Structures are given as structure tokens and as C-alpha cells.
PDB file of C-alpha atoms in Angstrom:
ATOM      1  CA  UNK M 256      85.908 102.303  79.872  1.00 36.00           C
ATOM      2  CA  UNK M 257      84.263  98.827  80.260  1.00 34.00           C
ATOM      3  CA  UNK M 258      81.162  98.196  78.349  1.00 36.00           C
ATOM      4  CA  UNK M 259      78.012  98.035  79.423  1.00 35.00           C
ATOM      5  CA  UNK M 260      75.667  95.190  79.563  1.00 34.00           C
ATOM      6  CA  UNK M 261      72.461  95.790  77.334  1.00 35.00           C
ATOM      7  CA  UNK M 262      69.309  95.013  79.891  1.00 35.00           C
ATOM      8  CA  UNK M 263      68.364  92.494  76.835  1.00 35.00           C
ATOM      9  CA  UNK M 264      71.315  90.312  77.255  1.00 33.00           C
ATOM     10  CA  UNK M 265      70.254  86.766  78.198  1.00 37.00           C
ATOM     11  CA  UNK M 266      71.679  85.020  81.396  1.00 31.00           C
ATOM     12  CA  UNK M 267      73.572  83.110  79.279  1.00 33.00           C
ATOM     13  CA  UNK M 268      75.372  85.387  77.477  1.00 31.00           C
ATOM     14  CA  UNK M 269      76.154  87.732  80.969  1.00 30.00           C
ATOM     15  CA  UNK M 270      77.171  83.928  82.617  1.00 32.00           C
ATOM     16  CA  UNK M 271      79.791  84.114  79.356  1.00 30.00           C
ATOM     17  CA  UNK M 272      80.321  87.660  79.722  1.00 30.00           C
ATOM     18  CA  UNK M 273      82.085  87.170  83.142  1.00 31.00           C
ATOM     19  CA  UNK M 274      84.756  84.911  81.952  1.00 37.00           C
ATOM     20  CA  UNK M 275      88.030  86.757  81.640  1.00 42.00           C
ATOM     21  CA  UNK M 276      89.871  85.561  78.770  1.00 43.00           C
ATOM     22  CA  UNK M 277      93.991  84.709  78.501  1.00 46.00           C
ATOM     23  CA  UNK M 278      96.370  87.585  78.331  1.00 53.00           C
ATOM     24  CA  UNK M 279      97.251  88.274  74.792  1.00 50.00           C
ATOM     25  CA  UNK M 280     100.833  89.449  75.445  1.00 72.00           C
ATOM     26  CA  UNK M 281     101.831  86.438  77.719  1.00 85.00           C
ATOM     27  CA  UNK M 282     104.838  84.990  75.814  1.00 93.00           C
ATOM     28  CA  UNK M 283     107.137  81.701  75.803  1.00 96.00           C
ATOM     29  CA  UNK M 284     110.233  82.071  77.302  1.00 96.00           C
ATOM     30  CA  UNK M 285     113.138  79.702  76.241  1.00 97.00           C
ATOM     31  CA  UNK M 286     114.382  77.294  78.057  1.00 97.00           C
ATOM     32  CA  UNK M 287     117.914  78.489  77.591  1.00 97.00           C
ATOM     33  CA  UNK M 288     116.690  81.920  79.732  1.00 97.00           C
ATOM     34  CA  UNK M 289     115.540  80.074  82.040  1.00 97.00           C
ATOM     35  CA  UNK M 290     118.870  78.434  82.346  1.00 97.00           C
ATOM     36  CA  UNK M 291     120.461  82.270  82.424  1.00 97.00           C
ATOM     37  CA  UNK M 292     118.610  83.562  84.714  1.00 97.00           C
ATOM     38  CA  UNK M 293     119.424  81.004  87.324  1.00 98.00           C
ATOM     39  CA  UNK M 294     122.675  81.988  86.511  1.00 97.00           C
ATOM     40  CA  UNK M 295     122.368  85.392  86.253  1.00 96.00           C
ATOM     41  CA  UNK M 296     120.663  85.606  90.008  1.00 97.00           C
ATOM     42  CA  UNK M 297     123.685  83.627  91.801  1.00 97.00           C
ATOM     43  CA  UNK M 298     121.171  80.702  92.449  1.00 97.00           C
ATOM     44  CA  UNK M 299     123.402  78.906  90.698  1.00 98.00           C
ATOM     45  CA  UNK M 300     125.409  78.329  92.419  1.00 97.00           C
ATOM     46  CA  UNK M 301     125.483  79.686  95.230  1.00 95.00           C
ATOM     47  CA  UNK M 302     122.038  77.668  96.089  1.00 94.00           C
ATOM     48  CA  UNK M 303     121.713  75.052  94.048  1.00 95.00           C
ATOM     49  CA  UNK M 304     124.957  73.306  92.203  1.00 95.00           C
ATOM     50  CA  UNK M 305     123.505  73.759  88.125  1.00 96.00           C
ATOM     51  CA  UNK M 306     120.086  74.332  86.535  1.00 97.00           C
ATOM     52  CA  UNK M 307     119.386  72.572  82.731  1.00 97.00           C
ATOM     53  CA  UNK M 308     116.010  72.623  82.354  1.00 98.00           C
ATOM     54  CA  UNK M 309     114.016  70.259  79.988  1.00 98.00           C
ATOM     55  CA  UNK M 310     110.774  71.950  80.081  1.00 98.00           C
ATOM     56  CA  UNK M 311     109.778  75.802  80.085  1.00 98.00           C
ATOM     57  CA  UNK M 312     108.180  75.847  83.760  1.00 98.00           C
ATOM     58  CA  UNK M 313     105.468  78.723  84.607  1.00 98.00           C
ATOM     59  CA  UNK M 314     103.566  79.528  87.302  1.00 97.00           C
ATOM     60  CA  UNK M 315     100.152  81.994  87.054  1.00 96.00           C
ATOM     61  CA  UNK M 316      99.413  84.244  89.802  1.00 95.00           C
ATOM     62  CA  UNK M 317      96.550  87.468  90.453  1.00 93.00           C
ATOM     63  CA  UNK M 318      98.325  90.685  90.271  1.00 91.00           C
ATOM     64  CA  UNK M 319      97.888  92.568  93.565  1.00 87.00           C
ATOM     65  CA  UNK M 320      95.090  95.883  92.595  1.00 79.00           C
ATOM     66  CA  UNK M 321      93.583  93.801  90.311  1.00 79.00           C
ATOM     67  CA  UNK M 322      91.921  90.374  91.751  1.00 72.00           C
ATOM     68  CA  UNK M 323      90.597  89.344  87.898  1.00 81.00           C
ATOM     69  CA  UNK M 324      94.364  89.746  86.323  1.00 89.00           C
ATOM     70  CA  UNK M 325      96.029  87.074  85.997  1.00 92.00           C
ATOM     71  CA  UNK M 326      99.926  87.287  85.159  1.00 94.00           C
ATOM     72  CA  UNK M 327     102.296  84.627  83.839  1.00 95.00           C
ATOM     73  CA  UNK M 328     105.669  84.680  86.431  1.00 95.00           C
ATOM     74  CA  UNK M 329     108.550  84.419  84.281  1.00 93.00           C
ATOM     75  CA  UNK M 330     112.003  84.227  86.164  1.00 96.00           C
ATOM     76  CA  UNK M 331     113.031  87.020  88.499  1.00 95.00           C
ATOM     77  CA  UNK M 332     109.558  88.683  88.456  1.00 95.00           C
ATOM     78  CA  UNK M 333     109.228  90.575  91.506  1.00 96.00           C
ATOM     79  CA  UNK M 334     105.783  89.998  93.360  1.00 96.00           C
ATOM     80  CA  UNK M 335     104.414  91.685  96.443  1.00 96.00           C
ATOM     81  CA  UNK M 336     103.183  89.180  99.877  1.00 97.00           C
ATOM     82  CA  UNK M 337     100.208  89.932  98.894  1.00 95.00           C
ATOM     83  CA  UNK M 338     100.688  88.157  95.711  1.00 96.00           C
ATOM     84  CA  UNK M 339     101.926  85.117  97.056  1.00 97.00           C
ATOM     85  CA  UNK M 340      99.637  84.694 100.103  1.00 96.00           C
ATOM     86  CA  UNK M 341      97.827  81.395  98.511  1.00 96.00           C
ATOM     87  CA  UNK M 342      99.320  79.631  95.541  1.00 97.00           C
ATOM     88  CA  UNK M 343      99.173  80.298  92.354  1.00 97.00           C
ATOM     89  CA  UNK M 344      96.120  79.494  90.493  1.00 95.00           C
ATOM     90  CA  UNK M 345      97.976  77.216  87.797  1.00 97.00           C
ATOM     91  CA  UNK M 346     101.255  75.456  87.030  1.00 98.00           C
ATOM     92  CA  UNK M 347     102.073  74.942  83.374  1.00 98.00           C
ATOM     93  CA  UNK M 348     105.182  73.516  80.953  1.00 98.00           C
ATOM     94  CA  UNK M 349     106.227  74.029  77.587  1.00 97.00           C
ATOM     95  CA  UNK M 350     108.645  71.891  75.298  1.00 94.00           C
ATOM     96  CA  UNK M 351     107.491  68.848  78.332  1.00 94.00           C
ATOM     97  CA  UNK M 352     108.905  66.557  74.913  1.00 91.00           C
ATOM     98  CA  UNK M 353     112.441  67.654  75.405  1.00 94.00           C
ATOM     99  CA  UNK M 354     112.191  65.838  78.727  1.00 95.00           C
ATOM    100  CA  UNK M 355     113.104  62.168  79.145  1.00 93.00           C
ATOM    101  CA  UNK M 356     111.228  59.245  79.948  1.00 91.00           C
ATOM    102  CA  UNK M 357     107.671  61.279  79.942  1.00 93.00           C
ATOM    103  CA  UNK M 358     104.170  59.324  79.280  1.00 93.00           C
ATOM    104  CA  UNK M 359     100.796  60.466  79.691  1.00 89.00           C
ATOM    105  CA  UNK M 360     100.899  58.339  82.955  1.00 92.00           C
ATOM    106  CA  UNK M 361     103.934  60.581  84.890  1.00 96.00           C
ATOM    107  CA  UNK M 362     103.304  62.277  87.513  1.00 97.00           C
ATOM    108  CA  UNK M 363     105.411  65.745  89.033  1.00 98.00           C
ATOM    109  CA  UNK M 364     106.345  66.780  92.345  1.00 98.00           C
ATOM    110  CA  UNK M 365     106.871  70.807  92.878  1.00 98.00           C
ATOM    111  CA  UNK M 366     108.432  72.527  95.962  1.00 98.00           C
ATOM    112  CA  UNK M 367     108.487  76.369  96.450  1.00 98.00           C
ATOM    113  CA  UNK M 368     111.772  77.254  99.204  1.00 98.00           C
ATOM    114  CA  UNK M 369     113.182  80.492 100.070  1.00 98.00           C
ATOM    115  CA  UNK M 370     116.933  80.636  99.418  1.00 98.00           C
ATOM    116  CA  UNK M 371     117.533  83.541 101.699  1.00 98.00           C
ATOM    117  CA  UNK M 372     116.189  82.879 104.881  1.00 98.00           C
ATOM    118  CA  UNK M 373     115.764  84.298 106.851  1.00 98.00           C
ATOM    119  CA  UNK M 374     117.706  87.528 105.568  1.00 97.00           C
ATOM    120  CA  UNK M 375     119.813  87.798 102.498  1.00 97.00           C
ATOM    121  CA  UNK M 376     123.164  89.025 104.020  1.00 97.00           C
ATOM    122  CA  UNK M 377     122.653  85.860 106.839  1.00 97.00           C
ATOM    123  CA  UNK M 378     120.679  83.373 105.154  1.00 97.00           C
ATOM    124  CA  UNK M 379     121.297  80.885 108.191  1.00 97.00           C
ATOM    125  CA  UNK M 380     118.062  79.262 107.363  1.00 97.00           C
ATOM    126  CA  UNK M 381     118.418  78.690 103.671  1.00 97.00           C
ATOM    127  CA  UNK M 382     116.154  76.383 101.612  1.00 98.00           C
ATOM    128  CA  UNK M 383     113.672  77.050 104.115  1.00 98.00           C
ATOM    129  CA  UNK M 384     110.268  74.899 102.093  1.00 98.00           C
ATOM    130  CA  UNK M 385     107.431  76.609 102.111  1.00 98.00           C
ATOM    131  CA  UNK M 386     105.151  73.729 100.407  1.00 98.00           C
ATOM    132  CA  UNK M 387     105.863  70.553  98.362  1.00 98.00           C
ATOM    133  CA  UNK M 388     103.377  68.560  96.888  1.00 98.00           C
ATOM    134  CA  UNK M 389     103.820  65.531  94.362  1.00 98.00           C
ATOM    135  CA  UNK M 390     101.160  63.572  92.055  1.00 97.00           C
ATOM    136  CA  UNK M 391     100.679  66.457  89.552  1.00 98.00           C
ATOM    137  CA  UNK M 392      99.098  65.178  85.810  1.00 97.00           C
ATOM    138  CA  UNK M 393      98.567  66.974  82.722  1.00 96.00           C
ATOM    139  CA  UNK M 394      94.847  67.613  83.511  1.00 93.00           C
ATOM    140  CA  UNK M 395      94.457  68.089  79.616  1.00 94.00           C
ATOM    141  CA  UNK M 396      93.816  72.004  79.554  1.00 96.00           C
ATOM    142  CA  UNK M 397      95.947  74.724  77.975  1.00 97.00           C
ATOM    143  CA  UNK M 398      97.370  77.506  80.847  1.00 97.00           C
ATOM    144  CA  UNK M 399      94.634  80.021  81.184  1.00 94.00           C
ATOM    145  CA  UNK M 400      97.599  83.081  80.232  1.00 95.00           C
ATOM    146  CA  UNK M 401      99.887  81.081  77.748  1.00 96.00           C
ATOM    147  CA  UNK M 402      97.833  78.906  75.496  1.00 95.00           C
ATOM    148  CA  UNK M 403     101.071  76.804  74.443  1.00 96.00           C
ATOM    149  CA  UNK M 404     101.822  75.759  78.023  1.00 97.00           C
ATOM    150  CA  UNK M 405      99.790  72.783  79.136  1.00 97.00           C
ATOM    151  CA  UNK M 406      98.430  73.089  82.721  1.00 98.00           C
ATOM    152  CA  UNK M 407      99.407  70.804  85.586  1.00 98.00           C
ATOM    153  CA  UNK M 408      96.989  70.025  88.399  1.00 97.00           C
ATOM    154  CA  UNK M 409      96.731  67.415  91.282  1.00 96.00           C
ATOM    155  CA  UNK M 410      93.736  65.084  90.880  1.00 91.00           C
ATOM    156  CA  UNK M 411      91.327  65.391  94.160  1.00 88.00           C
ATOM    157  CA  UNK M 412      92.369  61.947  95.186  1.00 88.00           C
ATOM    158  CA  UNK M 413      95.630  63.210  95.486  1.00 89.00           C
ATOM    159  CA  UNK M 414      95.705  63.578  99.763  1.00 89.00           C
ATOM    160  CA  UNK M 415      97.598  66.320 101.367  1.00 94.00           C
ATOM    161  CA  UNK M 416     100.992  67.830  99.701  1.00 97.00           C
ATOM    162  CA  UNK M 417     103.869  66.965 102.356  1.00 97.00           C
ATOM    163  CA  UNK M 418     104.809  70.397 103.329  1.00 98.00           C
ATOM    164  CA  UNK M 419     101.213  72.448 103.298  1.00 98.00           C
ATOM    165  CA  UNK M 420     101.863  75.926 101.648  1.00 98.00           C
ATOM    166  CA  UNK M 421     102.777  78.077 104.389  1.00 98.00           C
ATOM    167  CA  UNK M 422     102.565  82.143 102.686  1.00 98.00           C
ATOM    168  CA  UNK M 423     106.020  83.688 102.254  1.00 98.00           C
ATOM    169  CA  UNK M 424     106.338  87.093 104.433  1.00 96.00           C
ATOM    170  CA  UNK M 425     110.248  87.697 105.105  1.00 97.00           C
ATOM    171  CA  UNK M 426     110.837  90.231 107.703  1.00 97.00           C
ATOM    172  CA  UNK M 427     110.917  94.001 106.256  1.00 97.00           C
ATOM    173  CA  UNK M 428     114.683  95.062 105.479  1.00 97.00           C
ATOM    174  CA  UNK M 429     116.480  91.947 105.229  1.00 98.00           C
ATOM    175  CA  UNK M 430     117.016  91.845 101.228  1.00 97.00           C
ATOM    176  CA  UNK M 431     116.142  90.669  98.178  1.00 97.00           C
ATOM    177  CA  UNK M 432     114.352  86.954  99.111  1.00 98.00           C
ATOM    178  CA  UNK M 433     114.701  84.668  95.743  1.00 98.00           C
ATOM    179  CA  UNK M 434     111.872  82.185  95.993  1.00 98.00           C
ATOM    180  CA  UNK M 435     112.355  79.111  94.161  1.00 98.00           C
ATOM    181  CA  UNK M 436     109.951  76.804  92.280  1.00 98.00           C
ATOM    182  CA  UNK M 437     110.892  73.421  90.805  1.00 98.00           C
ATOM    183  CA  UNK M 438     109.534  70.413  89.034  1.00 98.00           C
ATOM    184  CA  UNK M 439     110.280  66.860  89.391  1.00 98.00           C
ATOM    185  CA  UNK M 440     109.215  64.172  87.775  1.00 98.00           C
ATOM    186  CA  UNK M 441     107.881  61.791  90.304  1.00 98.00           C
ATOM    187  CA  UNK M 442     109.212  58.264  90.976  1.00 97.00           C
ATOM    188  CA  UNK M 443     106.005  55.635  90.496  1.00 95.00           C
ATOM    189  CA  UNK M 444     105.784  54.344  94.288  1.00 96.00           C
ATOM    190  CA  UNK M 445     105.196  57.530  94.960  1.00 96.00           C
ATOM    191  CA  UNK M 446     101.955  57.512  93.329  1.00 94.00           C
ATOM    192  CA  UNK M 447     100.605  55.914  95.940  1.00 92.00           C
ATOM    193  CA  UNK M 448     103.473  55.970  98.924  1.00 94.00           C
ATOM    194  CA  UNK M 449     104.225  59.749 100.591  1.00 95.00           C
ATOM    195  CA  UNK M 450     107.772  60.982 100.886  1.00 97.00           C
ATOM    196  CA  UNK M 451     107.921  59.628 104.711  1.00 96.00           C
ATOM    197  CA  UNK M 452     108.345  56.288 103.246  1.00 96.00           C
ATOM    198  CA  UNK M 453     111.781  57.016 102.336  1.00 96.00           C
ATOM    199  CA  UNK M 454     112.761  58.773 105.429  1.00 95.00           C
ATOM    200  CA  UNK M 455     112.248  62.376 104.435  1.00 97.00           C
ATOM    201  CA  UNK M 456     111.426  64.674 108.040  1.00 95.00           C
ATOM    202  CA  UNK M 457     109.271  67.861 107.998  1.00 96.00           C
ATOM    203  CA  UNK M 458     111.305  70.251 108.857  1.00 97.00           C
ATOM    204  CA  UNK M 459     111.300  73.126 106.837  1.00 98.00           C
ATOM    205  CA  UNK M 460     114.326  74.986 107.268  1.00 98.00           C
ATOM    206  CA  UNK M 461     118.364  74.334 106.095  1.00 97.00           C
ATOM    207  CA  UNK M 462     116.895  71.908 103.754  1.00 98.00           C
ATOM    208  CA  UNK M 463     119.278  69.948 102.302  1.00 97.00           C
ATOM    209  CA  UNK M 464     118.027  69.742  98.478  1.00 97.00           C
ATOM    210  CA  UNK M 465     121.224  67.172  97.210  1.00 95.00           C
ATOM    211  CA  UNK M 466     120.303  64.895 100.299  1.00 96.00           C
ATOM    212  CA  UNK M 467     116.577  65.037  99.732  1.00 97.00           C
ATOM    213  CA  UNK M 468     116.965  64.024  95.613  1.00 97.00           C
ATOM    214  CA  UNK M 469     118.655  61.219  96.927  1.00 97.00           C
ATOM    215  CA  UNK M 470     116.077  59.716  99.375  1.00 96.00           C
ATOM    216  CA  UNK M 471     113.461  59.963  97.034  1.00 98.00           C
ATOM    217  CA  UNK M 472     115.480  58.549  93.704  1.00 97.00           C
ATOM    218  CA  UNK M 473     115.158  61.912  91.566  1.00 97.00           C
ATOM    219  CA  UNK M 474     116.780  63.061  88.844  1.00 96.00           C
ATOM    220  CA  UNK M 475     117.466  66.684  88.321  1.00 96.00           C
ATOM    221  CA  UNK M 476     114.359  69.337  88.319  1.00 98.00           C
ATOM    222  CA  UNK M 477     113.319  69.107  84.604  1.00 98.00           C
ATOM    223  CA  UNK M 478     112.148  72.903  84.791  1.00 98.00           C
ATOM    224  CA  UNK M 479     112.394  75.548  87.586  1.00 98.00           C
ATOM    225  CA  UNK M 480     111.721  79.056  87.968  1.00 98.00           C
ATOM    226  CA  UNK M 481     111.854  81.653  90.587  1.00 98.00           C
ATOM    227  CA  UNK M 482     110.115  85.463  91.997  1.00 97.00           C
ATOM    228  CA  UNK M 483     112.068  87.671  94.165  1.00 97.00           C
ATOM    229  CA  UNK M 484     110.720  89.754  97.001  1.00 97.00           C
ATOM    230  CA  UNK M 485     112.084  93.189  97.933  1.00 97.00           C
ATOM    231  CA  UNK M 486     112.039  93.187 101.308  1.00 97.00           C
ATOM    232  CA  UNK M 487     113.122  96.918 101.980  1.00 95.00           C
ATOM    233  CA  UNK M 488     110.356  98.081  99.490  1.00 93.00           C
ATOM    234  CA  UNK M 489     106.796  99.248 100.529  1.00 93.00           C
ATOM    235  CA  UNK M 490     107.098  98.669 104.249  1.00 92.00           C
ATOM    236  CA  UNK M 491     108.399  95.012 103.690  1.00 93.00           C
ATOM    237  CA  UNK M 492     105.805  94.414 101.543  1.00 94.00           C
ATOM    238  CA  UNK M 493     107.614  94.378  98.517  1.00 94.00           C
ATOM    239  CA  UNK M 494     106.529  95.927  95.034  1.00 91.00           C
ATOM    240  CA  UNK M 495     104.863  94.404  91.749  1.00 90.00           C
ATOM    241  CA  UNK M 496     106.702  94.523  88.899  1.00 83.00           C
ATOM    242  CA  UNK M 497     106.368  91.117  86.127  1.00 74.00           C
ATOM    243  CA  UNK M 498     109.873  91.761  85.259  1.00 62.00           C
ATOM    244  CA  UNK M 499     111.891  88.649  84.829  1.00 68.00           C
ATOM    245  CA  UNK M 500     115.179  88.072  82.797  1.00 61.00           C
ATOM    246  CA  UNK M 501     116.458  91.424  82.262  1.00 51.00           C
ATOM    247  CA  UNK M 502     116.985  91.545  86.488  1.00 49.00           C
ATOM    248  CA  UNK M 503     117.845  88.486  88.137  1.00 43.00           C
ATOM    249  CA  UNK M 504     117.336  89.514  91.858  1.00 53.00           C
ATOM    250  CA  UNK M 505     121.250  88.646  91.938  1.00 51.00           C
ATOM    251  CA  UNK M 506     122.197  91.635  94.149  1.00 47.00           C
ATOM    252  CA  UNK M 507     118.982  93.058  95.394  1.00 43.00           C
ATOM    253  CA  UNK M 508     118.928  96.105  92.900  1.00 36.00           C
ATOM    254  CA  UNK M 509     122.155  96.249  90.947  1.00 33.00           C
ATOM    255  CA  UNK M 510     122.700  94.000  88.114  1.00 33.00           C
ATOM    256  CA  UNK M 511     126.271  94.179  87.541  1.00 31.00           C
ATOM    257  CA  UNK M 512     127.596  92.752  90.643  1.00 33.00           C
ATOM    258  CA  UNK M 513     125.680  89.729  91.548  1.00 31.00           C
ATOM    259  CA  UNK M 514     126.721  88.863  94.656  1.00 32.00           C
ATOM    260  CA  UNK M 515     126.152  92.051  96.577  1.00 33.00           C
ATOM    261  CA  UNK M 516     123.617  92.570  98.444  1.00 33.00           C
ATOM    262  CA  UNK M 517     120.711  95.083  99.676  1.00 34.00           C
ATOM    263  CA  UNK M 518     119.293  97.425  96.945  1.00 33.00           C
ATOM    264  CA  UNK M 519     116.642  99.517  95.364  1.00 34.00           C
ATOM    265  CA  UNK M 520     113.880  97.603  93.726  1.00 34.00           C
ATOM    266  CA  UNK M 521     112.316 100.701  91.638  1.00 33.00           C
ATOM    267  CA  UNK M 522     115.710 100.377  89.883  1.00 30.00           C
ATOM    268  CA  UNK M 523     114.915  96.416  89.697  1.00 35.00           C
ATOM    269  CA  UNK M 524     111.403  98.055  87.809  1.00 32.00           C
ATOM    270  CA  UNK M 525     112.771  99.787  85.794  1.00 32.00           C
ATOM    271  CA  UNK M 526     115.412  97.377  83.959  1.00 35.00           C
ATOM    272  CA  UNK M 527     112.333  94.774  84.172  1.00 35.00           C
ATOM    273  CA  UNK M 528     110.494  92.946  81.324  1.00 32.00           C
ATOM    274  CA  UNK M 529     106.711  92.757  81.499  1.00 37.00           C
ATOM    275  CA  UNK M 530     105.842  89.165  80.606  1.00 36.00           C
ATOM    276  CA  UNK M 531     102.064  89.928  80.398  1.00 36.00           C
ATOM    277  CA  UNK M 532     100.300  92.864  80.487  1.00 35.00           C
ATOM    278  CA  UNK M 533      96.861  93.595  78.547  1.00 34.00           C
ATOM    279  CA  UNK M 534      93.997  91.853  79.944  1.00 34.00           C
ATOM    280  CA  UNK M 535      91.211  91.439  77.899  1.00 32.00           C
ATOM    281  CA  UNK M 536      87.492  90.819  79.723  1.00 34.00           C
ATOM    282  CA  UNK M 537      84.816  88.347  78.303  1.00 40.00           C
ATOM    283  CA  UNK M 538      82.866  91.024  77.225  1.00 35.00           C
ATOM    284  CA  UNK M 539      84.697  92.526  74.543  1.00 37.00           C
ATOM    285  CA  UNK M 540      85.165  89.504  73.180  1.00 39.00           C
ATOM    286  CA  UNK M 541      81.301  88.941  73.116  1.00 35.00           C
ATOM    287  CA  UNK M 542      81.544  92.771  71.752  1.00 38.00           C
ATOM    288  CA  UNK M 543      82.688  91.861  68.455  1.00 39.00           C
ATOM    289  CA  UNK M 544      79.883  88.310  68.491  1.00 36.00           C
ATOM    290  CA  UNK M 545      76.867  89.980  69.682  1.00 36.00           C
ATOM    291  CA  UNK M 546      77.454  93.964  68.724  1.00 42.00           C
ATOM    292  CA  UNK M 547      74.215  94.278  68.755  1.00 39.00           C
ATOM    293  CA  UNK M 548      74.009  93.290  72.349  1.00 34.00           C
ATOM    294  CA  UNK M 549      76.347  94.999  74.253  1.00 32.00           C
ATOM    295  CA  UNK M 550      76.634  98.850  74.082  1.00 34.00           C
ATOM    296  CA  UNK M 551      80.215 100.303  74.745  1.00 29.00           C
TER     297      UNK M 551
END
């Protein structure tokens, strides 16, 4: 049962009371899993060539059921379009030390694709981008679910990403989508320059990522990360289940041969690792401050 606000609580303390607070069981994961899973779900390399990440990459989203949750995606999570139907509320790294030639004035570019476009078995339109946007900072704040991570944001006077975020829905029954997310760090003329400068056309689909890092002078992605959506699952819609690691999405529901396809996500559930679960409101927290306050 939530508590209940005593009618004596000032407007302060119920402005306070309202603030949800950082998921308690949110936990690092290494960059070497990272590395695994990548592995471990046939994106590499069937998608992209090799994955060595630098950084631990996250991405925060609000749990379908529950608009005030907010869960930490860890890779191979399996999210419903629901979930993804705006972006998530906050980027973050770990270990961003590990990575080379980092000061507090570089800037990141993220994309999010989907590598099986637009069906798994006959993914004719792979890579298809679904947003990229560069001239991401360290905005100075700790991730709202992980307080290691430090939270990436674009400054307002950053203008419009390149590819606006268009919501993934994948048409119901055609497999087990792997959506990736990746982080660059970002070349200095792009701080002020977009990516048209170098010859880089909007369209979305059969992107060619190997081509791309070469027009715009990258490097490798320094972290990446990736959710899966089970297509033949709840009309299409797919199912909610923070899983990650344990079930890499490689085969659409059966671990052990990673480059099938099709699948039963409930099975995907199952064999799943909950990243973050508890969430813990303002209030309680204000509970154990001001007991004499709030009645439970």
C-alpha cells in the first residue's frame, strides 16, 4: 500500500513527496557483457563486423503499466512499442575513462537502427535508422536509475538531430527485431557543421554503417547496446520483460542456436535477467525524515 499524505504536510514537502527516487536494484553491467552479448545475439557479425566497447552505454526508459517506473535497458532487454514510442528519457556511460582521447569538451553522436527490417527471416531493409542525433555533453548529473552512470544530454542550442526519431512498430509476425543503440564520439566540426556537410543522405533504410563512419571521420562506437522486440508476441506488440544478457534475441526464442529464427518470447522471459526492478516513491523516503508527517 502507498502511504498517505497527512492533511498537515506543507506544499513543500508534498512538491518533494512527488519525486520518484532511482531504482535501488539497477546495477552496472561490464563492459566485457556488453561485448558478449553482441556476440551472443549474432549482431556481431552478422550486422555489424566487431563490437569493443570503451564505455558501459545505458539507456532509461518508462516501463509500459507503470508511467512513473523507470527501468535501466541493459542488452537484449525485450521492450513492448509502447515502450519505445518516444525516446528514452536519459542516456548514460560508465567507465567513459577507459575511452580515448575524452575531455570535458567532447561531444557524442547516438543512432538507434533496426537490424531486421523489415522482417527477421528477410531483413531486405537492414540498418533501417530510426533517429541519429550528435552534440551530446556530460550535462553534469548522475543517471536518474544508476547513480554511477553519468547522464548525457544535448544542450538546447543543439538544432534538430539528423534523422528525427521516428517510433519503432515492425509489422506483427515477422521475428525477433534487434534494435541497436550506439555512441560515437563526435568529430569537432561537427559541433557546429551537420552530417550533410560531408555528404551523408537521409535515407533511412539499407544503411550502410562502414560507409557512413567513413564520411564523417569516426572511430569505432565507444559503447553500444541493444532491445529486442517480439514481434509474434501480444498481437505484434511485443512483451516487457528487462531481461538482458542471459537471452540475446539471437534466434527469436531459443538460445542455443543463434542464427535461427522465429520463436517464443515467454521462453525469452523466462531465461531473462531483471536489471531493475523495485521502485521506491519520494514518499517513503520522506517516511523515514518526517515520520511524524506521513501516516502509512
Amino acid at each position: 500500500m502507498y502511504p498517505t499524505v497527512s492533511k498537515s504536510l506543507p506544499l513543500s514537502l508534498l512538491a518533494l513527496a512527488s519525486v520518484s527516487l532511482a531504482d535501488d536494484n539497477a546495477e552496472s553491467v561490464s563492459t566485457l557483457s556488453f561485448k558478449n552479448a553482441f556476440v551472443n545475439s549474432g549482431i556481431v557479425p552478422e550486422v555489424i563486423p566487431a563490437l569493443d566497447p570503451a564505455v558501459s552505454f545505458y539507456a532509461t526508459y518508462k516501463t509500459e503499466g507503470d508511467s512513473n517506473h523507470s527501468e535501466l535497458l541493459i542488452p537484449g532487454s525485450s521492450l513492448t512499442v509502447n515502450e519505445i514510442s518516444t525516446l528514452p528519457i536519459e542516456f548514460s556511460v560508465e567507465n567513459l575513462n577507459n575511452a580515448t582521447n575524452i575531455t570535458a569538451q567532447t561531444r557524442y553522436l547516438i543512432y538507434l537502427l533496426d537490424a531486421d527490417a523489415p522482417a527477421r527471416s528477410n531483413p531486405t531493409a537492414r540498418n533501417l535508422r530510426h533517429w541519429l542525433a550528435g552534440n551530446f555533453t556530460l550535462n553534469g548529473q548522475n543517471s536518474s536509475v544508476l547513480s554511477t552512470a553519468q547522464r548525457l544530454a544535448r544542450p538546447p542550442n543543439s538544432g534538430a538531430p539528423f534523422t528525427n526519431f521516428t517510433a519503432p512498430k515492425p509489422d506483427a509476425n515477422s521475428g525477433v527485431h534487434r534494435y541497436i543503440m550506439a555512441l560515437y564520439t563526435q568529430p569537432a566540426r561537427f559541433n557546429t557543421a551537420g552530417f550533410e556537410s560531408v555528404g551523408m543522405e537521409r535515407e533511412v533504410a539499407n544503411w550502410n554503417l562502414s560507409r557512413w563512419r567513413t564520411q564523417l571521420g569516426l572511430g569505432p562506437a565507444i559503447g553500444a547496446t541493444y532491445f529486442v522486440i517480439d514481434t509474434g508476441a501480444n498481437g505484434g506488440n511485443g512483451t516487457s520483460a528487462p531481461q538482458g544478457l542471459n537471452n540475446q534475441g539471437g534466434n527469436g526464442g531459443n538460445n542455443n542456436n543463434a542464427g535461427g529464427q522465429g520463436g517464443d518470447n515467454d521462453t525469452n522471459a523466462a531465461a531473462g535477467i531483471k536489471a531493475s526492478s523495485v521502485y521506491v516513491l519520494g514518499l517513503t523516503a520522506l517516511a523515514a525524515v518526517f515520520g511524524g508527517l506521513i501516516m502509512v
